Coordinates of C-alpha atoms in Angstrom, one line a residue:
M13 CA -106.8 168.0 -89.5
Q14 CA -108.2 167.6 -93.0
A15 CA -108.8 164.5 -94.8
D16 CA -110.0 164.1 -98.2
H17 CA -111.6 160.5 -96.8
V18 CA -112.6 159.7 -93.8
I19 CA -112.8 155.8 -93.3
I20 CA -114.2 154.8 -90.1
G21 CA -113.4 151.4 -89.2
S22 CA -109.9 149.0 -90.6
G23 CA -111.5 145.8 -91.3
I24 CA -111.5 143.8 -94.4
N25 CA -113.5 146.7 -96.5
G26 CA -112.0 150.3 -95.0
L27 CA -108.5 149.1 -95.9
V28 CA -109.7 147.9 -99.2
A29 CA -110.7 151.1 -99.7
A30 CA -108.2 153.3 -98.2
S31 CA -105.2 151.2 -100.3
L32 CA -107.6 151.8 -103.4
L33 CA -107.8 155.6 -102.6
A34 CA -104.6 156.5 -101.6
L35 CA -103.0 154.6 -104.5
K36 CA -104.6 157.6 -106.6
G37 CA -103.4 160.2 -104.2
R38 CA -105.8 160.5 -102.3
K39 CA -105.4 161.9 -98.3
V40 CA -107.4 159.4 -96.2
L41 CA -107.4 158.9 -92.8
V42 CA -108.4 155.6 -91.5
L43 CA -109.8 155.7 -87.8
E44 CA -110.3 152.4 -85.7
R45 CA -111.9 152.8 -82.3
E46 CA -110.1 149.6 -81.3
A47 CA -106.4 149.7 -79.8
T48 CA -105.5 147.4 -82.7
L49 CA -106.4 147.8 -86.5
G50 CA -107.9 145.2 -89.0
G51 CA -111.5 144.3 -87.2
C52 CA -111.7 140.5 -88.0
M53 CA -108.3 140.1 -89.3
R54 CA -106.5 139.9 -85.8
S55 CA -103.8 137.3 -84.6
E56 CA -102.5 137.0 -81.1
E57 CA -100.8 134.4 -79.0
V58 CA -104.0 133.5 -76.8
T59 CA -102.8 130.4 -75.6
L60 CA -99.1 129.9 -75.4
P61 CA -96.0 132.2 -76.4
G62 CA -94.9 131.2 -79.7
F63 CA -98.4 130.2 -80.9
T64 CA -99.9 132.1 -83.7
H65 CA -103.4 132.2 -83.8
D66 CA -106.2 134.0 -86.0
V67 CA -108.6 135.0 -83.2
M68 CA -111.3 135.5 -85.9
A69 CA -110.9 135.5 -89.7
A70 CA -108.6 133.2 -91.0
T71 CA -108.9 132.3 -94.5
F72 CA -108.5 134.5 -97.4
V73 CA -109.7 132.6 -101.2
L74 CA -112.8 135.7 -101.4
F75 CA -110.0 138.2 -101.3
M76 CA -107.2 135.9 -103.1
T77 CA -109.8 135.8 -106.5
G78 CA -112.1 138.8 -106.1
P79 CA -111.1 142.3 -107.8
A80 CA -109.6 143.8 -104.8
G81 CA -107.4 141.0 -104.5
G82 CA -106.5 141.6 -108.0
E83 CA -105.8 145.0 -108.4
L84 CA -104.1 145.1 -104.6
G85 CA -102.3 141.9 -104.9
P86 CA -99.0 143.6 -106.6
H87 CA -98.8 146.0 -103.9
L88 CA -99.6 144.1 -101.2
A89 CA -97.0 141.4 -102.0
R90 CA -94.4 144.1 -101.7
H91 CA -95.1 144.5 -98.1
G92 CA -95.5 141.0 -97.2
F93 CA -98.8 139.7 -97.7
E94 CA -98.0 136.1 -98.5
Y95 CA -100.3 133.1 -99.3
C96 CA -100.2 129.9 -97.6
H97 CA -102.3 127.0 -99.2
S98 CA -103.0 123.2 -99.2
P99 CA -104.0 120.9 -102.1
N100 CA -107.0 119.6 -99.8
P101 CA -109.2 122.6 -98.8
T102 CA -111.6 121.0 -97.3
A103 CA -113.1 117.9 -95.9
V104 CA -115.8 116.1 -93.6
L105 CA -115.2 113.9 -90.8
R106 CA -118.6 112.4 -89.2
P107 CA -119.4 111.0 -86.4
D108 CA -118.9 107.4 -87.6
G109 CA -115.2 108.1 -88.6
S110 CA -116.1 108.0 -92.1
A111 CA -114.6 111.0 -93.7
L112 CA -114.2 112.7 -97.4
A113 CA -111.6 115.4 -98.3
L114 CA -112.0 117.6 -101.8
T115 CA -108.3 118.0 -103.5
M116 CA -108.1 121.1 -106.1
D117 CA -107.6 118.3 -108.8
Q118 CA -111.3 117.8 -110.0
A119 CA -110.6 114.9 -111.7
A120 CA -109.7 113.2 -108.6
N121 CA -112.5 114.1 -107.0
V122 CA -115.1 113.3 -109.5
A123 CA -113.0 109.7 -109.6
A124 CA -113.7 109.9 -105.5
F125 CA -117.3 111.0 -105.3
N126 CA -118.3 108.5 -108.1
A127 CA -116.8 105.5 -105.9
L128 CA -118.9 106.3 -103.1
A129 CA -122.2 106.7 -105.5
A130 CA -122.2 106.2 -109.2
G131 CA -123.0 109.7 -111.0
D132 CA -122.0 112.0 -107.6
G133 CA -118.7 112.8 -109.7
D134 CA -120.1 113.4 -112.5
R135 CA -122.8 115.5 -111.3
H136 CA -120.0 117.6 -109.4
A137 CA -118.3 118.2 -112.0
A138 CA -121.6 119.5 -113.7
D139 CA -122.5 121.6 -110.9
V140 CA -118.8 123.3 -110.5
G141 CA -118.8 123.5 -114.5
Q142 CA -122.4 125.7 -114.6
I143 CA -120.7 127.8 -112.1
A144 CA -117.3 128.4 -114.3
A145 CA -119.8 129.0 -117.2
D146 CA -122.5 131.7 -115.6
A147 CA -118.8 133.4 -114.0
P148 CA -119.2 136.6 -115.8
F149 CA -123.3 136.9 -114.8
L150 CA -123.1 135.3 -111.2
F151 CA -120.2 137.1 -109.8
A152 CA -121.0 140.3 -111.4
L153 CA -124.3 140.1 -109.0
L154 CA -122.7 138.4 -106.3
G155 CA -120.3 141.1 -106.3
G156 CA -121.0 144.4 -108.2
N157 CA -123.0 147.2 -107.5
L158 CA -126.4 146.3 -108.5
W159 CA -127.6 149.5 -108.9
S160 CA -126.3 150.8 -112.0
W161 CA -126.3 150.9 -115.5
Q162 CA -123.4 148.3 -115.8
T163 CA -125.9 145.6 -114.0
A164 CA -129.1 146.8 -116.1
R165 CA -126.8 145.9 -119.1
L166 CA -125.8 142.7 -118.0
L167 CA -129.1 142.0 -117.2
F168 CA -130.3 142.9 -120.8
G169 CA -127.6 141.3 -122.6
Q170 CA -128.5 137.8 -120.6
M171 CA -132.0 138.4 -121.3
R172 CA -131.1 138.7 -125.2
K173 CA -129.0 135.8 -124.4
R174 CA -131.1 133.5 -122.7
G175 CA -134.6 135.1 -123.3
A176 CA -136.9 136.5 -120.8
R177 CA -138.3 132.9 -119.7
G178 CA -134.7 131.5 -119.7
L179 CA -133.8 134.4 -117.2
A180 CA -136.6 133.9 -114.9
A181 CA -136.0 130.4 -115.2
W182 CA -132.2 131.0 -114.0
M183 CA -133.2 133.3 -111.3
G184 CA -135.9 130.6 -110.2
T185 CA -133.0 127.7 -110.2
A186 CA -130.9 130.4 -108.3
L187 CA -132.9 130.5 -105.3
A188 CA -132.7 126.9 -104.6
P189 CA -132.4 125.8 -101.0
A190 CA -129.1 123.8 -100.4
R191 CA -131.0 120.7 -98.8
G192 CA -133.0 120.5 -102.3
W193 CA -129.8 120.4 -104.4
L194 CA -128.0 118.2 -102.2
E195 CA -130.8 115.6 -101.8
A196 CA -132.0 115.9 -105.2
N197 CA -128.4 115.2 -107.0
Y198 CA -126.0 113.4 -104.6
K199 CA -126.7 109.9 -103.6
S200 CA -124.0 109.8 -101.1
P201 CA -124.4 110.8 -97.7
D202 CA -121.0 111.4 -97.4
V203 CA -120.8 114.0 -100.2
Q204 CA -124.2 115.5 -99.2
A205 CA -122.4 116.0 -95.9
L206 CA -119.3 117.2 -97.3
W207 CA -121.2 120.6 -98.8
A208 CA -124.0 120.8 -96.2
P209 CA -121.9 123.0 -93.2
W210 CA -120.7 125.4 -96.1
V211 CA -124.2 127.2 -96.1
L212 CA -123.6 128.2 -92.6
H213 CA -120.4 129.9 -93.6
T214 CA -122.6 132.4 -96.0
G215 CA -124.8 133.2 -92.9
L216 CA -127.5 130.7 -94.4
T217 CA -129.0 127.1 -93.8
P218 CA -129.8 124.5 -96.0
E219 CA -132.9 125.4 -96.2
S220 CA -132.1 129.1 -96.8
T221 CA -133.7 130.8 -100.0
Y222 CA -130.3 130.8 -102.7
S223 CA -127.8 128.6 -100.5
A224 CA -127.8 125.9 -103.2
Q225 CA -125.9 128.1 -105.2
M226 CA -123.7 129.8 -102.5
G227 CA -122.9 126.0 -101.7
K228 CA -122.0 125.5 -105.3
V229 CA -120.3 128.5 -105.6
I230 CA -118.2 127.8 -102.7
A231 CA -117.3 124.2 -104.1
F232 CA -116.3 125.9 -107.1
A233 CA -114.1 128.4 -105.3
L234 CA -112.4 125.6 -103.4
E235 CA -111.6 123.4 -106.1
A236 CA -110.6 126.0 -108.2
A237 CA -108.2 128.3 -105.4
G238 CA -108.6 126.3 -102.4
A239 CA -109.0 127.7 -98.7
P240 CA -105.5 130.0 -98.7
I241 CA -104.5 131.3 -94.9
V242 CA -101.8 134.2 -95.1
K243 CA -98.6 133.9 -94.1
G244 CA -97.9 134.9 -90.3
G245 CA -101.5 135.2 -89.6
S246 CA -104.6 138.2 -90.0
A247 CA -102.6 140.6 -88.7
A248 CA -99.5 140.1 -91.7
A249 CA -102.3 140.9 -93.8
V250 CA -103.4 144.6 -91.6
A251 CA -99.7 144.8 -91.4
A252 CA -99.3 144.6 -95.7
F253 CA -102.1 146.9 -95.7
K254 CA -100.9 149.3 -93.0
G255 CA -97.5 149.4 -95.2
L256 CA -99.2 150.1 -98.5
I257 CA -101.5 153.1 -97.3
E258 CA -99.0 154.4 -95.1
E259 CA -96.4 154.3 -98.4
K260 CA -99.0 156.4 -100.1
G261 CA -99.0 158.8 -97.4
G262 CA -102.2 157.8 -95.6
V263 CA -103.0 157.9 -92.1
L264 CA -104.2 154.8 -89.6
R265 CA -105.2 156.1 -86.2
T266 CA -106.1 153.7 -83.7
E267 CA -108.0 154.0 -80.1
A268 CA -110.0 156.6 -82.5
D269 CA -113.3 156.4 -81.7
V270 CA -115.6 158.1 -84.3
E271 CA -118.5 159.8 -81.5
R272 CA -120.6 161.6 -84.4
I273 CA -120.2 162.5 -88.4
V274 CA -121.3 165.6 -89.0
V275 CA -123.4 166.9 -91.2
R276 CA -124.6 170.3 -92.5
D277 CA -127.7 171.1 -95.0
G278 CA -127.3 167.5 -96.0
R279 CA -123.7 167.1 -96.5
V280 CA -120.8 165.6 -94.4
T281 CA -118.7 167.9 -93.1
G282 CA -116.4 165.9 -91.4
V283 CA -116.1 163.6 -87.7
R284 CA -116.0 164.3 -84.2
L285 CA -114.2 161.7 -82.0
A286 CA -115.2 161.3 -78.8
G287 CA -112.8 163.4 -77.0
G288 CA -114.4 166.0 -79.0
E289 CA -111.8 166.6 -81.8
E290 CA -112.9 167.3 -84.8
I291 CA -111.6 166.7 -88.3
S292 CA -113.0 167.8 -91.4
C293 CA -113.5 166.1 -94.7
S294 CA -116.1 165.8 -97.6
S295 CA -116.4 162.0 -97.5
V296 CA -116.8 159.5 -95.5
L297 CA -117.0 155.5 -95.7
A298 CA -118.3 154.1 -92.5
S299 CA -117.2 150.4 -92.2
V300 CA -120.0 149.7 -89.3
A301 CA -123.3 148.2 -88.3
P302 CA -126.6 149.5 -89.2
G303 CA -127.0 150.3 -85.4
Q304 CA -123.4 151.8 -85.0
L305 CA -124.2 154.0 -88.6
Y306 CA -127.8 155.1 -87.5
E307 CA -128.3 155.1 -83.9
R308 CA -125.1 156.7 -82.8
L309 CA -123.2 158.0 -85.6
L310 CA -126.0 159.8 -87.4
E311 CA -128.1 160.1 -84.2
D312 CA -128.3 163.9 -84.6
T313 CA -129.6 164.0 -88.5
D314 CA -133.1 163.4 -89.5
L315 CA -133.3 160.3 -91.4
T316 CA -136.7 159.1 -90.8
Q317 CA -136.7 156.4 -92.9
D318 CA -132.8 154.5 -92.5
K319 CA -133.9 154.8 -88.8
A320 CA -137.0 152.9 -89.1
A321 CA -135.6 150.8 -90.9
T322 CA -132.6 149.5 -88.5
G323 CA -135.4 148.7 -86.5
Q324 CA -136.1 146.3 -87.9
F325 CA -132.8 145.2 -89.1
R326 CA -132.2 141.6 -87.8
H327 CA -128.7 139.4 -87.0
G328 CA -128.1 136.1 -87.7
R329 CA -126.5 134.0 -85.4
G330 CA -123.8 134.5 -83.2
D331 CA -120.0 132.6 -83.6
F332 CA -117.8 131.1 -81.1
Q333 CA -114.5 130.3 -81.5
L334 CA -112.0 127.6 -80.2
H335 CA -108.3 127.6 -80.4
Y336 CA -105.7 125.1 -78.9
A337 CA -102.3 124.6 -78.7
L338 CA -101.0 121.6 -79.1
D339 CA -97.6 119.1 -77.9
K340 CA -97.6 117.8 -81.7
H341 CA -99.6 117.7 -84.8
P342 CA -102.9 115.4 -84.0
E343 CA -103.1 111.8 -85.2
W344 CA -106.6 111.9 -86.6
L345 CA -108.6 108.3 -86.5
S346 CA -109.2 108.5 -89.9
P347 CA -106.9 108.6 -92.9
G348 CA -106.6 111.4 -95.2
L349 CA -107.6 114.3 -93.1
D350 CA -103.6 115.4 -92.1
D351 CA -102.8 118.1 -94.5
V352 CA -106.4 119.5 -95.3
A353 CA -106.9 123.2 -94.3
L354 CA -110.6 123.3 -92.8
I355 CA -112.1 119.6 -91.5
H356 CA -116.0 120.5 -90.7
L357 CA -117.0 117.9 -87.8
T358 CA -120.9 117.1 -89.0
D359 CA -123.0 113.9 -90.1
G360 CA -124.8 115.6 -92.5
I361 CA -127.6 118.2 -93.7
D362 CA -130.2 116.9 -91.1
A363 CA -127.5 117.5 -88.7
V364 CA -126.3 121.2 -90.0
S365 CA -130.1 122.4 -89.9
K366 CA -130.8 121.0 -86.4
S367 CA -127.6 122.7 -85.1
A368 CA -128.3 126.0 -86.9
N369 CA -132.2 125.9 -85.7
E370 CA -131.7 125.2 -82.3
A371 CA -129.0 128.3 -82.3
E372 CA -131.5 130.6 -83.9
R373 CA -134.1 129.8 -81.7
G374 CA -131.5 130.3 -78.7
M375 CA -130.6 127.0 -77.6
L376 CA -127.0 126.0 -77.2
P377 CA -126.5 123.2 -79.8
E378 CA -126.6 119.2 -78.5
T379 CA -124.0 118.8 -81.4
P380 CA -122.7 121.8 -83.1
T381 CA -121.6 121.8 -86.4
I382 CA -117.2 122.2 -85.8
C383 CA -114.9 123.9 -88.2
V384 CA -111.7 122.9 -87.5
G385 CA -108.7 124.3 -89.4
Q386 CA -104.9 123.3 -89.2
P387 CA -102.9 126.4 -89.9
H388 CA -99.8 125.3 -88.9
R389 CA -99.8 122.6 -92.0
L390 CA -99.7 125.4 -94.5
D391 CA -98.3 127.9 -92.2
P392 CA -95.5 126.1 -90.4
S393 CA -94.6 129.6 -88.8
R394 CA -97.5 129.9 -86.5
C395 CA -96.1 127.3 -84.1
P396 CA -92.7 126.3 -82.6
D397 CA -91.1 123.2 -84.9
G398 CA -93.1 120.0 -84.0
K399 CA -95.9 121.4 -82.3
A400 CA -99.9 122.5 -83.8
I401 CA -102.3 124.6 -83.3
L402 CA -106.1 124.0 -84.5
W403 CA -109.0 126.5 -85.1
L404 CA -112.3 126.2 -84.3
Q405 CA -115.2 128.1 -85.5
I406 CA -118.5 127.0 -84.6
P407 CA -121.2 128.9 -86.9
D408 CA -124.1 128.2 -85.2
A409 CA -123.9 129.3 -81.6
P410 CA -127.0 131.3 -80.2
R411 CA -126.6 135.2 -79.4
T412 CA -129.1 135.2 -76.3
I413 CA -129.4 131.9 -74.6
K414 CA -132.7 130.7 -74.0
G415 CA -131.7 127.3 -72.7
D416 CA -129.5 123.9 -74.0
A417 CA -130.7 121.5 -76.4
A418 CA -128.9 119.3 -74.8
G419 CA -130.4 120.0 -70.9
E420 CA -126.9 119.8 -69.6
I421 CA -125.5 123.6 -69.2
D422 CA -127.6 125.7 -67.2
G423 CA -126.5 129.1 -68.1
K424 CA -128.4 131.6 -70.0
E425 CA -125.5 134.2 -70.5
W426 CA -122.6 133.8 -71.9
D427 CA -120.1 134.2 -68.9
E428 CA -117.2 132.3 -68.2
E429 CA -118.8 129.4 -66.8
T430 CA -121.2 128.6 -69.8
R431 CA -118.7 129.5 -72.6
E432 CA -116.2 126.9 -70.9
A433 CA -118.7 124.3 -70.7
F434 CA -119.4 124.7 -74.3
A435 CA -116.1 124.4 -75.1
D436 CA -116.2 121.0 -73.0
R437 CA -118.7 119.9 -75.3
L438 CA -116.9 121.1 -78.6
E439 CA -113.8 119.3 -77.1
T440 CA -115.7 116.3 -76.2
M441 CA -116.8 116.1 -79.8
L442 CA -113.3 116.8 -81.2
S443 CA -111.2 114.4 -79.0
R444 CA -113.2 111.2 -80.1
H445 CA -111.0 111.4 -83.4
I446 CA -108.0 112.5 -82.4
K447 CA -105.6 109.9 -80.9
D448 CA -104.7 110.7 -77.2
F449 CA -106.1 114.3 -77.4
D450 CA -105.3 115.0 -73.9
K451 CA -101.8 114.1 -74.1
I452 CA -100.8 116.6 -76.8
K453 CA -103.4 119.2 -75.7
L454 CA -100.6 122.2 -74.0
A455 CA -103.9 124.9 -73.7
R456 CA -107.0 125.9 -75.3
R457 CA -108.8 129.6 -75.3
A458 CA -112.6 129.8 -76.3
Y459 CA -114.3 132.9 -77.3
S460 CA -118.0 133.0 -76.7
P461 CA -120.4 135.5 -78.9
R462 CA -120.2 137.8 -76.1
D463 CA -116.7 138.5 -76.3
L464 CA -115.6 138.6 -79.9
E465 CA -118.7 141.5 -79.8
S466 CA -116.2 143.6 -76.9
M467 CA -113.5 143.1 -79.6
N468 CA -115.5 144.4 -82.0
V469 CA -118.6 146.1 -81.9
N470 CA -120.1 145.4 -85.4
L471 CA -120.2 141.7 -84.2
V472 CA -123.8 142.6 -82.6
G473 CA -124.2 139.5 -80.2
G474 CA -121.4 137.8 -81.9
D475 CA -122.7 138.1 -85.6
P476 CA -119.9 137.7 -87.8
Y477 CA -121.7 138.3 -90.7
G478 CA -122.9 141.7 -90.7
G479 CA -126.5 140.7 -90.0
H480 CA -128.9 137.9 -91.1
C481 CA -127.8 137.0 -94.7
G482 CA -131.7 135.7 -96.0
I483 CA -132.9 136.6 -99.2
D484 CA -134.7 139.7 -97.6
Q485 CA -131.8 141.2 -96.1
F486 CA -129.1 141.0 -98.8
F487 CA -128.2 141.8 -102.8
I488 CA -130.4 145.3 -104.1
W489 CA -131.9 144.6 -100.2
R490 CA -129.1 144.8 -98.1
P491 CA -129.0 146.4 -95.5
F492 CA -132.4 148.1 -96.3
A493 CA -135.3 147.5 -98.3
H494 CA -134.8 150.9 -99.6
S495 CA -130.5 150.9 -99.9
T496 CA -128.9 151.6 -102.7
N497 CA -125.1 150.8 -103.3
G498 CA -124.5 151.9 -99.7
T499 CA -125.3 155.8 -100.5
G500 CA -128.7 157.5 -99.1
P501 CA -129.9 161.3 -98.2
V502 CA -126.8 162.4 -97.0
K503 CA -124.3 163.3 -99.6
G504 CA -120.6 162.1 -99.1
L505 CA -121.2 159.1 -97.0
I506 CA -121.2 155.8 -98.0
H507 CA -122.0 152.9 -96.1
I508 CA -119.4 149.6 -96.7
G509 CA -118.9 146.8 -94.8
A510 CA -120.2 143.2 -94.0
S511 CA -123.9 145.0 -93.5
T512 CA -124.1 146.1 -96.9
H513 CA -123.7 144.3 -100.3
P514 CA -122.1 141.9 -100.8
G515 CA -122.3 141.2 -97.8
P516 CA -119.7 139.2 -95.3
G517 CA -116.7 137.6 -96.1
L518 CA -113.1 138.6 -96.6
G519 CA -113.5 140.1 -100.2
G520 CA -113.4 143.6 -99.6
G521 CA -116.0 143.7 -102.4
S522 CA -118.5 147.1 -100.5
G523 CA -115.2 148.9 -99.8
F524 CA -113.8 148.2 -103.4
N525 CA -117.0 149.1 -105.2
A526 CA -117.1 152.0 -103.1
A527 CA -113.4 153.3 -103.7
K528 CA -114.3 153.1 -107.7
R529 CA -117.6 154.6 -107.3
L530 CA -115.1 157.6 -105.7
G531 CA -112.9 157.4 -108.5
A532 CA -109.9 155.5 -107.7

């Protein structure tokens, strides 16, 4: 068999690249090692029949607002891709029962924040307003090909506009941590608590460099675009991509484990599957973690610098997922949460910092930061009439366990006993805020970091972000300090996925950039 482009991996970036190239008439072949397409986009009845859960990724705001979604949206809609929304994208619920919800109405948010602390609403309007004003420049840096003449021209234009010192000041401000931003600008603990946990979803912590800027970007995006999910589940999005790619002549294969990228004279000539089948091509887009690429797929290729850098590449915290089937919609003990898409259970900046730090040190957090999704409120098709589902993500689980910060769980491995004990801790926290939770709980299903890695080999240690997202492994330094737009010494090979710029999330940015570089 022969293809113009072979895409290894069927996550969001692989599917975006394959779709764009197929639309240009290229012969594309997507090879997925697992039995199911989609990478982190999986929807299954994991608790009870009729209850459809997004096992991992669920929220599509990055795709909906990004260039990939803008270009592919009309094509995918023909194949059943449909967004579901809530006017209340997020909220925070603190241990004492105090809660604060964000709406998609900025005036309402300003009024609510000002009522909590004079000036907090005005500060919010200024923060998201500055993101809007900087959007063309900022989002080009966050999502574009950084090593390019286009970016060079953009920076030169900003220097002319702001002056050299002004541009340096802008960059310096953008590197601030979220803790500094929130504590210096917001007096209300509730407003601080609303935004603090969101930095975890970017692979950062409140103390991380540039986490303030990411927090402001998230505030801007949630208020402007909400927290949309896909009708029918993330798997419905995958089905739409599959339909589009096949409509344009592309092929997608599951249980097709690529064992080697074949390189001759410094150029890609094809791939070899684990069973020995060879497929010829002149272009490979590899949506894999660095370890998979350089220690397995290119094991026979002399790439001294890249392989040395792979040994220094760091993965981030693990992810823990917990899913519930409920007999009815949960009755929250705090008002205003019924229709919120994503609710964080945390006490604020210090609590988020503590749980993240414990996880990074290999400890099971004493009080984990919990993100609770209510998909059935946005998409009633997810469960039988009158029933409910909850999607819980804990973005601060340890990849490897050294101990328990609470001193209650003895397990040092992510085995079933430890997983369920940790899930019990989470359930205890959750049930304090929902009336008669034990009476409405029908079933639950937990996934540890080890479980997630077993479903997707690129989630190393359950890290859902493709590697640590600190400044030294981000932007022009992702995945390595010497990286250049996913390209390297092997001609015809482009590294895409969460481990490459622009990083993790359901935006499809690296797949989009790679496809455009190839003429899509």
